[in-house]
N, CA and C of each residue as an Amber inpcrd file, in Angstrom:
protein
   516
 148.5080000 -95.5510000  63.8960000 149.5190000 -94.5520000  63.7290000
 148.9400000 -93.2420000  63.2310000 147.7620000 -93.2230000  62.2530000
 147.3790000 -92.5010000  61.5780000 147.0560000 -91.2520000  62.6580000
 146.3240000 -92.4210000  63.7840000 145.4810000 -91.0580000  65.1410000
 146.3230000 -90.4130000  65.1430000 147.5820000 -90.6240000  65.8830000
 148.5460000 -90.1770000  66.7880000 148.6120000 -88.9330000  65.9960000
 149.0880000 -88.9540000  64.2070000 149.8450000 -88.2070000  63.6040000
 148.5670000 -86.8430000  63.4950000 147.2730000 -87.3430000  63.4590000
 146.1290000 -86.6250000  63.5170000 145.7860000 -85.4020000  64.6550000
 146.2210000 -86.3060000  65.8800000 145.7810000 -85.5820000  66.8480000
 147.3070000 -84.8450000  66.8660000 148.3710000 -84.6960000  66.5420000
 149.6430000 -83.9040000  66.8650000 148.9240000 -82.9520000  65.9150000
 148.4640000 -82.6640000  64.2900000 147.9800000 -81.7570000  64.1020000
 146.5000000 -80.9740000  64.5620000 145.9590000 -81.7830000  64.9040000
 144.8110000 -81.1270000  65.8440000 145.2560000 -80.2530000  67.2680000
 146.7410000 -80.7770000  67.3810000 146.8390000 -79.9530000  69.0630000
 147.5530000 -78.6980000  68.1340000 148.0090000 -78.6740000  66.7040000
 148.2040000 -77.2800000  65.8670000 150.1720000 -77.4400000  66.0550000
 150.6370000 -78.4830000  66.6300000 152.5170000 -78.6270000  66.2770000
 152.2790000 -79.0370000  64.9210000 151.5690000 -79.5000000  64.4540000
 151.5880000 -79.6670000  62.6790000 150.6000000 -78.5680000  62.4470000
 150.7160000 -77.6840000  61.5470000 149.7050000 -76.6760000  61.1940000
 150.0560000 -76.6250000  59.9130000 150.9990000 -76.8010000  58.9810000
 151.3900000 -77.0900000  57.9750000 150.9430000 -77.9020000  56.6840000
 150.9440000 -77.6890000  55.3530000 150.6130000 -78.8450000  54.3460000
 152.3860000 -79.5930000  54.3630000 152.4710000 -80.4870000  53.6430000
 153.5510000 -81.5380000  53.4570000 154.6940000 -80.1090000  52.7860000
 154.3550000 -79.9320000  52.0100000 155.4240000 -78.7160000  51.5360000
 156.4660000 -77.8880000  52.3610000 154.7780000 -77.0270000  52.8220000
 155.4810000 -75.8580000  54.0500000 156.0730000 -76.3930000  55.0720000
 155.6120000 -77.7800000  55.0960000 156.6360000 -78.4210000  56.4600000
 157.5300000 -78.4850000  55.9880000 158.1790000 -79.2780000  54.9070000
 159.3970000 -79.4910000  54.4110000 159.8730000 -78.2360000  54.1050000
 159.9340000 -77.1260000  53.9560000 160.6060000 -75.6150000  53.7560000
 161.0550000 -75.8040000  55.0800000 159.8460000 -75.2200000  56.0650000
 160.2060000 -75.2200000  57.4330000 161.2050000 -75.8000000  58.0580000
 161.2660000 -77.1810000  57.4110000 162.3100000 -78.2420000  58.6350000
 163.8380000 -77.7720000  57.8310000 163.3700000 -77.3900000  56.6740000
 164.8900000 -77.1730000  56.1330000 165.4890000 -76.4150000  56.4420000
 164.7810000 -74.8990000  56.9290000 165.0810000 -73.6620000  57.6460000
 165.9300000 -73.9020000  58.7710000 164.9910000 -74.7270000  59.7940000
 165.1460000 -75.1010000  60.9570000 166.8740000 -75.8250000  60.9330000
 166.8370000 -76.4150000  60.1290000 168.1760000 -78.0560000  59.6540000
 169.3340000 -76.7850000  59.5850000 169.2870000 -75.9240000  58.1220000
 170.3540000 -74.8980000  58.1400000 170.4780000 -74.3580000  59.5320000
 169.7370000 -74.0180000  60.0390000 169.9560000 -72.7490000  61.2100000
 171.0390000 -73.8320000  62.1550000 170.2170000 -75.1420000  62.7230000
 171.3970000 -76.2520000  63.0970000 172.8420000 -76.3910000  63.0030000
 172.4910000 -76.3890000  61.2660000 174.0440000 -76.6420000  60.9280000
 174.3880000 -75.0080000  60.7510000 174.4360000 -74.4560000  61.0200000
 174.8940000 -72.6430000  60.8930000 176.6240000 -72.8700000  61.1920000
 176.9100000 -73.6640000  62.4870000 178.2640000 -73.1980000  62.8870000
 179.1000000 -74.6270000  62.0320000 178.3560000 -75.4170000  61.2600000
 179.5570000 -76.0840000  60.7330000 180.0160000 -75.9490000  58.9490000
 181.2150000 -75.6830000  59.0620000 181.6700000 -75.1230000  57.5880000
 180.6800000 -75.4740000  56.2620000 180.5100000 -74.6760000  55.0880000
 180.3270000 -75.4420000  54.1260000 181.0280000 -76.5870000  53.2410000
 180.2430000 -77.7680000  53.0290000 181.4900000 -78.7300000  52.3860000
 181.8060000 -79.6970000  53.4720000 181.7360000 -79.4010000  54.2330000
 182.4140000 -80.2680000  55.6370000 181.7650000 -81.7210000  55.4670000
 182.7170000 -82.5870000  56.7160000 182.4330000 -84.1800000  56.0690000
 181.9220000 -84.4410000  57.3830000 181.3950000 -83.3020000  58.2270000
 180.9320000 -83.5290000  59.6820000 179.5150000 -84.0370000  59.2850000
 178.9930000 -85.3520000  59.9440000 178.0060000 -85.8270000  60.3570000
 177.1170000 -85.0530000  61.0700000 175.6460000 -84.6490000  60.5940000
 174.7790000 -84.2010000  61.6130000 174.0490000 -85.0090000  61.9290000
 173.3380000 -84.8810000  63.5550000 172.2810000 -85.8320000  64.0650000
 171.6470000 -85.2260000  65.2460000 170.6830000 -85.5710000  65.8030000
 170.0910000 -85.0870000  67.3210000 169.9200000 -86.4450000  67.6950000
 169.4290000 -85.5770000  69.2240000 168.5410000 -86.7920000  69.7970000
 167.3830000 -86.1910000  70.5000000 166.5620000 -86.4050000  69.9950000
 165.0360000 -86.1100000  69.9610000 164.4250000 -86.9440000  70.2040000
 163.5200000 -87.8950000  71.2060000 162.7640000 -88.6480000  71.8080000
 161.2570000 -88.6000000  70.9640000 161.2060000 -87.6390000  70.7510000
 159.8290000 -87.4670000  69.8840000 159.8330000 -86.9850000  68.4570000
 160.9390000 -87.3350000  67.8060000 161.2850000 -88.2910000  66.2930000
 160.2510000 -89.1910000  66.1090000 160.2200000 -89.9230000  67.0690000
 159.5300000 -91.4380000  66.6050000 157.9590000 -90.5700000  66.2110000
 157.5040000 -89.5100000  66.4500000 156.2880000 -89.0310000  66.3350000
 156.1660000 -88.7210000  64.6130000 156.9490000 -88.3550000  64.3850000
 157.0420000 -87.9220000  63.1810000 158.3480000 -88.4310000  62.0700000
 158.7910000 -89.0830000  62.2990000 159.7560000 -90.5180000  61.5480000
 159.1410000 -90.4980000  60.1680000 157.6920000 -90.5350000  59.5480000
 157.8100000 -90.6640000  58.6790000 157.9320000 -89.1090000  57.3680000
 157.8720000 -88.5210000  57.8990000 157.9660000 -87.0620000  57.6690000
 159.6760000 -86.6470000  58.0370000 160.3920000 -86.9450000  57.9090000
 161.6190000 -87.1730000  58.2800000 162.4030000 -88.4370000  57.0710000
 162.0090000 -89.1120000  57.3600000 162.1220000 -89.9960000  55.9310000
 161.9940000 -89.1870000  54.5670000 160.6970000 -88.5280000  54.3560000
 160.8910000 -87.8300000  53.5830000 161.3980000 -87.3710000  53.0930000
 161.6400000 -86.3520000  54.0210000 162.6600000 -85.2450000  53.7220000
 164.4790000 -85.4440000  53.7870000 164.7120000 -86.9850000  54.8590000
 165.9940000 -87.7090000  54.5020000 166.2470000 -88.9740000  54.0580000
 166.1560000 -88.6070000  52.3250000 165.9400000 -90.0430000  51.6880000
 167.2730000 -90.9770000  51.9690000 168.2370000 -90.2540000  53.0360000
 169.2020000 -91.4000000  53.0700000 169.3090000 -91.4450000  54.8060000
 168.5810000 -91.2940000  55.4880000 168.2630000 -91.2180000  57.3750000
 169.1400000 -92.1750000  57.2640000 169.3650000 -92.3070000  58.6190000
 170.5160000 -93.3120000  59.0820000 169.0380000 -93.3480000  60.5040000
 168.8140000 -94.1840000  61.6140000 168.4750000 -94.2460000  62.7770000
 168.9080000 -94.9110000  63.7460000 169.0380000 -94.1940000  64.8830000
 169.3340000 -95.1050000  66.4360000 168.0620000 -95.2410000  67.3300000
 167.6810000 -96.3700000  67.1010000 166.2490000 -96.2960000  67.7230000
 166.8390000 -96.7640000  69.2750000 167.0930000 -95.8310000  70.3860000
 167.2820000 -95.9140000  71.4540000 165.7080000 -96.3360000  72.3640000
 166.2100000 -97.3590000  72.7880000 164.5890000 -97.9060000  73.6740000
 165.2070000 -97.9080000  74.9800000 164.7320000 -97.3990000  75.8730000
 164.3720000 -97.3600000  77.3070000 163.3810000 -98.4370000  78.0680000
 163.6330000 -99.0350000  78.6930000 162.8250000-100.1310000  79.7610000
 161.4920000 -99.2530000  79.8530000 160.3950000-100.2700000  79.5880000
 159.1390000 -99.5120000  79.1180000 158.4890000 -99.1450000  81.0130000
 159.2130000 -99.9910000  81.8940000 158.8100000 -99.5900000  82.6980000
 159.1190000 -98.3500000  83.3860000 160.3190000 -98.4180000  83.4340000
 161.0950000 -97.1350000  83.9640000 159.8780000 -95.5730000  83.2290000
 160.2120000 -95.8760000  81.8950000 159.1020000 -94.7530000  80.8710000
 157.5220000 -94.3780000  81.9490000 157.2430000 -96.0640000  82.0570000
 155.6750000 -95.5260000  82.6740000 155.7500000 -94.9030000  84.0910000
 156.5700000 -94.6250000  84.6220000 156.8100000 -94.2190000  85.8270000
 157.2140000 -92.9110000  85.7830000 158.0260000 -92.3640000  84.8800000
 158.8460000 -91.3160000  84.8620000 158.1970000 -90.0810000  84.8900000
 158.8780000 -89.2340000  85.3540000 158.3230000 -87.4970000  85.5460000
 157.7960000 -86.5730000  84.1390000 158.5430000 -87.2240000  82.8620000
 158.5760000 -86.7530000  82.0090000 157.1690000 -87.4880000  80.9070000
 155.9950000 -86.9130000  81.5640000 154.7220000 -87.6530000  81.0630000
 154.1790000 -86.7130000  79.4180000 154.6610000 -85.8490000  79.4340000
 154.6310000 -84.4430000  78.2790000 153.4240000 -85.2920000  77.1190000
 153.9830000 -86.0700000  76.6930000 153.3990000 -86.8290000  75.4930000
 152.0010000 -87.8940000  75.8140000 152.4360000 -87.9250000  77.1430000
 151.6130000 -89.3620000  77.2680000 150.1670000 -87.8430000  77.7320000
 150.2260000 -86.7700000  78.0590000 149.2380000 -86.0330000  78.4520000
 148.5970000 -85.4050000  76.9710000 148.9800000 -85.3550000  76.6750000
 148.3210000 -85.0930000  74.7790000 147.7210000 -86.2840000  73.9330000
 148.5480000 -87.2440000  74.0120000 148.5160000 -88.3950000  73.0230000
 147.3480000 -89.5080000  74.0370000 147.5610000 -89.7500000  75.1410000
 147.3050000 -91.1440000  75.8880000 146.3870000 -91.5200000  75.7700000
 145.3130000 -90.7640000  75.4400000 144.0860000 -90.9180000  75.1940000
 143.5730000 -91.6680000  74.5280000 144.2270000 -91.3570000  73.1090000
 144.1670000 -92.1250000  71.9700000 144.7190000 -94.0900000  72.0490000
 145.4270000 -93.9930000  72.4230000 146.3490000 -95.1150000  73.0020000
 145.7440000 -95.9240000  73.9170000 145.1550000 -95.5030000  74.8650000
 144.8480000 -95.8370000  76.3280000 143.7940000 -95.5180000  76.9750000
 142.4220000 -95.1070000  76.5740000 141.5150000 -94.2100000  76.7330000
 141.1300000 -95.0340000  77.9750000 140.9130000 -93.8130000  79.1160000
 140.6790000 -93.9830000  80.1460000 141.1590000 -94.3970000  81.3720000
 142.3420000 -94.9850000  80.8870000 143.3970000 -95.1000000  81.6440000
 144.3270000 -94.4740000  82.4610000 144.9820000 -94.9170000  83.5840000
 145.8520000 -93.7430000  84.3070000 146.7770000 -93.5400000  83.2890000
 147.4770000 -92.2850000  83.7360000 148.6560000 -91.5770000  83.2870000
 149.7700000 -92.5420000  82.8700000 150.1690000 -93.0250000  84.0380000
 151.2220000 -94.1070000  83.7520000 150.9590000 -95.1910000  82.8910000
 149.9280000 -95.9800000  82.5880000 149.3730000 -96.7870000  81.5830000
 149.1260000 -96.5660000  80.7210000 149.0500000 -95.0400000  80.3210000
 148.9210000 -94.2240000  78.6150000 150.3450000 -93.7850000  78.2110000
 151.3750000 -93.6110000  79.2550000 152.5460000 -93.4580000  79.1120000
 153.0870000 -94.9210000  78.3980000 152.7980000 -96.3050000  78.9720000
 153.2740000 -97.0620000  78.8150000 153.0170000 -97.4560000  77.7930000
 151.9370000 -97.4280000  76.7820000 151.0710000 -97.5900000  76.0200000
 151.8170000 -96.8350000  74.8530000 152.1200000 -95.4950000  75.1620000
 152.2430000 -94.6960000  74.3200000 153.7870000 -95.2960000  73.8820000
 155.0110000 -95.7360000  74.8460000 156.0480000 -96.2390000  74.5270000
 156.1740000 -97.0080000  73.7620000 154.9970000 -97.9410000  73.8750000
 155.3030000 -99.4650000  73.0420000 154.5780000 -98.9580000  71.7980000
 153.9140000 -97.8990000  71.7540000 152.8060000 -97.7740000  69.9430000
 154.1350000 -96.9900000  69.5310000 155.0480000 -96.2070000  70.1430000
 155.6640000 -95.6060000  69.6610000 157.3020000 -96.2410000  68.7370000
 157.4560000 -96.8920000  69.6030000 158.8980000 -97.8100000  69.3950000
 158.2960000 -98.7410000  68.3540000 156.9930000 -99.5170000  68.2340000
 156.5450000-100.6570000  67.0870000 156.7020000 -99.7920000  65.7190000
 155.9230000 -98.5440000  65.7960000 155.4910000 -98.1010000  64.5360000
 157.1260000 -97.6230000  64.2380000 158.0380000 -96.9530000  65.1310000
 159.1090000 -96.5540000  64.5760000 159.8510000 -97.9340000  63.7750000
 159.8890000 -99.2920000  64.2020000 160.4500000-100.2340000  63.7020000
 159.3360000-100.5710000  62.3160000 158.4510000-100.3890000  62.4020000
 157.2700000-100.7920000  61.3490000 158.0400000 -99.8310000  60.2970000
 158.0740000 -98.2080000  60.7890000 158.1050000 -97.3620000  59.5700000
 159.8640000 -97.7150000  58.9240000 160.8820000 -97.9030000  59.4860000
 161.8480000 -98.4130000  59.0890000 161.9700000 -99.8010000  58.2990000
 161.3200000-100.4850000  59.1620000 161.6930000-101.6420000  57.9890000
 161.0090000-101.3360000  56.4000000 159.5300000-101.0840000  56.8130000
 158.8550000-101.1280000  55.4320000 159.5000000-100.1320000  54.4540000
 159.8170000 -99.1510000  54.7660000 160.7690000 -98.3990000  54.1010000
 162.1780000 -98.4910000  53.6260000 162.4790000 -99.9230000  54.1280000
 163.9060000-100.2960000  53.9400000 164.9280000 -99.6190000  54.4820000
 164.7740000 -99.0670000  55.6950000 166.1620000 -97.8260000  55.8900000
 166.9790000 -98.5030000  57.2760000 168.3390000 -97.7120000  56.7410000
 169.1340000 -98.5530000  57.9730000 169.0830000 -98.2680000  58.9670000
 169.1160000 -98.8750000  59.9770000 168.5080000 -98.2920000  61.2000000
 169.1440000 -99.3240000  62.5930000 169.3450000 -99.4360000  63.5640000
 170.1620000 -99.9080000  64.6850000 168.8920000 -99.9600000  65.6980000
 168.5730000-100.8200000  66.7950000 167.5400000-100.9220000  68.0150000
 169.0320000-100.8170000  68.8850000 168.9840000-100.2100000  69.9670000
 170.1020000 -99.9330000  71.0280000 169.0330000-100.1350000  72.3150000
 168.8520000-100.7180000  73.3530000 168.4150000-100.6730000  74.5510000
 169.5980000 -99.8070000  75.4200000 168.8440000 -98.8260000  75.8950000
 169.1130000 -97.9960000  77.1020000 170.1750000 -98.7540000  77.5370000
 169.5500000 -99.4600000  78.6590000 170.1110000-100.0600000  79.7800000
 171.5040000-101.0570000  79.2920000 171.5700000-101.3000000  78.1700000
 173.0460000-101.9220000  77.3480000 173.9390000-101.1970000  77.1720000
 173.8660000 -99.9530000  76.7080000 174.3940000 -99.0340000  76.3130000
 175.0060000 -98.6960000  77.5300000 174.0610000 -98.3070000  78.7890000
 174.8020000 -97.9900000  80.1240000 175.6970000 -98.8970000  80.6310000
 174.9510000-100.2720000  80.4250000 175.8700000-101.2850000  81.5300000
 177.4160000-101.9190000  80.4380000 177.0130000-101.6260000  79.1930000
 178.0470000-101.7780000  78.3260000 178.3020000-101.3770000  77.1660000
 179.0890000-100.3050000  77.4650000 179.0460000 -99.6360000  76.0380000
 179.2320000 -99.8100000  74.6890000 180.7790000-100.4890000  74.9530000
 181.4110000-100.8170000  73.8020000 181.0670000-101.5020000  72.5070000
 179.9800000-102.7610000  73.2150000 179.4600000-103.4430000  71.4250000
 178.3040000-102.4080000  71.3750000 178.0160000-101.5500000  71.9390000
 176.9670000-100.5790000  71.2070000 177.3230000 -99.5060000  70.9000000
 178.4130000 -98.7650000  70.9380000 178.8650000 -97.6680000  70.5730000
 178.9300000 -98.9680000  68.8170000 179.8360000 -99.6030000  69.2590000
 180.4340000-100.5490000  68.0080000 179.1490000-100.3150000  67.0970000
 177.9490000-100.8690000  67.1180000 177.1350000-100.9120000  66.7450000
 176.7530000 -99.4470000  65.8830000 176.4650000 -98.7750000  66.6560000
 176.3880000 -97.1700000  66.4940000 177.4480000 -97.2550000  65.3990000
 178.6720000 -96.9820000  66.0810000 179.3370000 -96.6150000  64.9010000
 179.2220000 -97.4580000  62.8610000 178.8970000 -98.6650000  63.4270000
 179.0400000 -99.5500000  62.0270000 177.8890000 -98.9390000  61.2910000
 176.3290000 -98.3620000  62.1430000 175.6340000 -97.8480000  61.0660000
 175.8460000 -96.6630000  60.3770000 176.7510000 -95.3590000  61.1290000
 176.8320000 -94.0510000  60.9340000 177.9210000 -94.0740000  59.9690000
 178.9420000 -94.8470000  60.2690000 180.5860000 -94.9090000  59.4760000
 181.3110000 -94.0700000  60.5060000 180.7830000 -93.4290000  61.5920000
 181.4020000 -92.4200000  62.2560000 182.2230000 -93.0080000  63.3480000
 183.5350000 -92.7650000  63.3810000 184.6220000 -94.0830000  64.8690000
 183.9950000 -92.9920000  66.0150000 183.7190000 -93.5250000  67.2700000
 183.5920000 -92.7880000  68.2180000 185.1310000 -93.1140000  69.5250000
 185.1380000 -91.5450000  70.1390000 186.2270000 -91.5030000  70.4050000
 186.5200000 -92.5190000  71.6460000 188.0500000 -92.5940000  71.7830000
 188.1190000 -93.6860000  72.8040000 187.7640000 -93.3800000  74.2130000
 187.6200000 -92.1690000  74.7930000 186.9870000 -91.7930000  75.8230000
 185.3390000 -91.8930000  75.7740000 184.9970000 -91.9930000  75.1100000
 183.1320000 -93.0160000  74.7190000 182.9630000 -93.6550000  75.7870000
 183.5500000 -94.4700000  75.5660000 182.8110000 -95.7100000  76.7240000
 182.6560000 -94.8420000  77.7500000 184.0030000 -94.6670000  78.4200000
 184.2350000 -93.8120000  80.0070000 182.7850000 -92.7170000  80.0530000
 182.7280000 -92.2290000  79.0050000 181.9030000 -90.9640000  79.4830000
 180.2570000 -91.3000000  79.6160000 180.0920000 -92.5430000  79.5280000
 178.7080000 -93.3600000  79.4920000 178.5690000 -93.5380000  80.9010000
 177.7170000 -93.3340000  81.7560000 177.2770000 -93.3950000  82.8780000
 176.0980000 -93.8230000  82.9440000 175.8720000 -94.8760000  83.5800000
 174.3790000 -94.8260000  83.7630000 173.6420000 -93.9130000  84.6120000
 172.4360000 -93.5550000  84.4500000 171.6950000 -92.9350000  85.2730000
 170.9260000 -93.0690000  86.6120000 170.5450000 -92.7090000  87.5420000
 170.1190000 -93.3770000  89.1170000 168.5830000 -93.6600000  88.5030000
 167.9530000 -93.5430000  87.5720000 166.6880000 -93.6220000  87.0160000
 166.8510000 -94.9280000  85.9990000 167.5350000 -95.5360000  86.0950000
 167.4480000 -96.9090000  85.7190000 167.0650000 -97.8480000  86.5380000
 165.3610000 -98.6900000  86.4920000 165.2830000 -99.5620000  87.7400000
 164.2550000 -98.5910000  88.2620000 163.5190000 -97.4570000  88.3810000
 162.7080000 -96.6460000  89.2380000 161.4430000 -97.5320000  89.1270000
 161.0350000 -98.2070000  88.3960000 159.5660000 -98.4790000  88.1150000
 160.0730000 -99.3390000  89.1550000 160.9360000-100.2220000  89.9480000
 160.7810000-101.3760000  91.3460000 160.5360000-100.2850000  92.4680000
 161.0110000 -99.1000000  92.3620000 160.2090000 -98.2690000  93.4830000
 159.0700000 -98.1240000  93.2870000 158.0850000 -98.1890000  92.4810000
 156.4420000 -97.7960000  92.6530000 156.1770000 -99.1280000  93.0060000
């Protein structure tokens, strides 16, 4: 885990000591929340795919995180257009390997250590598979909701679609 977090500051997205990051992300967090009232009982969250990169630096700074560790079919991942990470990182992971095999590589170091850094840390946290979520929403919204406290609305389910990129890795 240590590489990964090494080489993200060697490519200079970490250029920061632990401090100035934490100023920074807080900057960043307000500017986020800018349009919602002060006081408000609104829930904030993203969804950021490359969280899991930096999860523990995030912990940090949210000693009460809540997480949805959304996992995607590792195959579909090694196939996909969206290689961004696996072209920086794969190396480390996968040295020498094709693209798609440092991609794949990079999925599974990524999703372990995110469950590694949660448990050992004790924080609450939910595993959701992709492809459940699409083919059925409801006990995973359910799910979702029981960790956040947040009811999601009854048009939820409906608006869940799966994607035509579910299943692509049987085309290669």
């Amino acid at each position: 885990g240590k590489r990964i977090f090494s080489a993200w500051r060697e490519k200079r997205y970490i250029r920061l000591n632990k401090r100035e990051a934490r100023d920074k992300w807080q900057d960043v967090h307000q500017k986020m929340r800018s349009d919602i009232p002060p006081n408000s009982d609104v829930i904030w969250g993203w969804k950021k795919p490359e969280s899991i990169f930096y999860l523990p630096f995030l912990m940090d700074v949210y000693p009460d995180l809540r997480y949805v560790l959304l996992v995607r079919d590792g195959r579909d991942m090694a196939v996909s257009t969206q290689q961004f990470h696996a072209k920086i990182f794969g190396e480390i992971v996968a040295p020498g390997q094709p693209l798609h095999n440092k991609t794949a590589h990079l999925w599974n170091w990524g999703n372990r250590e995110a469950l590694v850094q949660l448990r050992n840390r004790k924080r609450e946290h939910v595993v959701i598979r992709f492809e459940d979520l699409c083919s059925n929403p409801l006990p995973e919204l359910l799910k979702i909701q029981k960790l956040s406290g947040v009811p999601f609305s009854k048009d939820a389910v409906q608006r869940i679609k799966p994607p035509p990129t579910i299943g692509r890795y049987k085309e290669h």
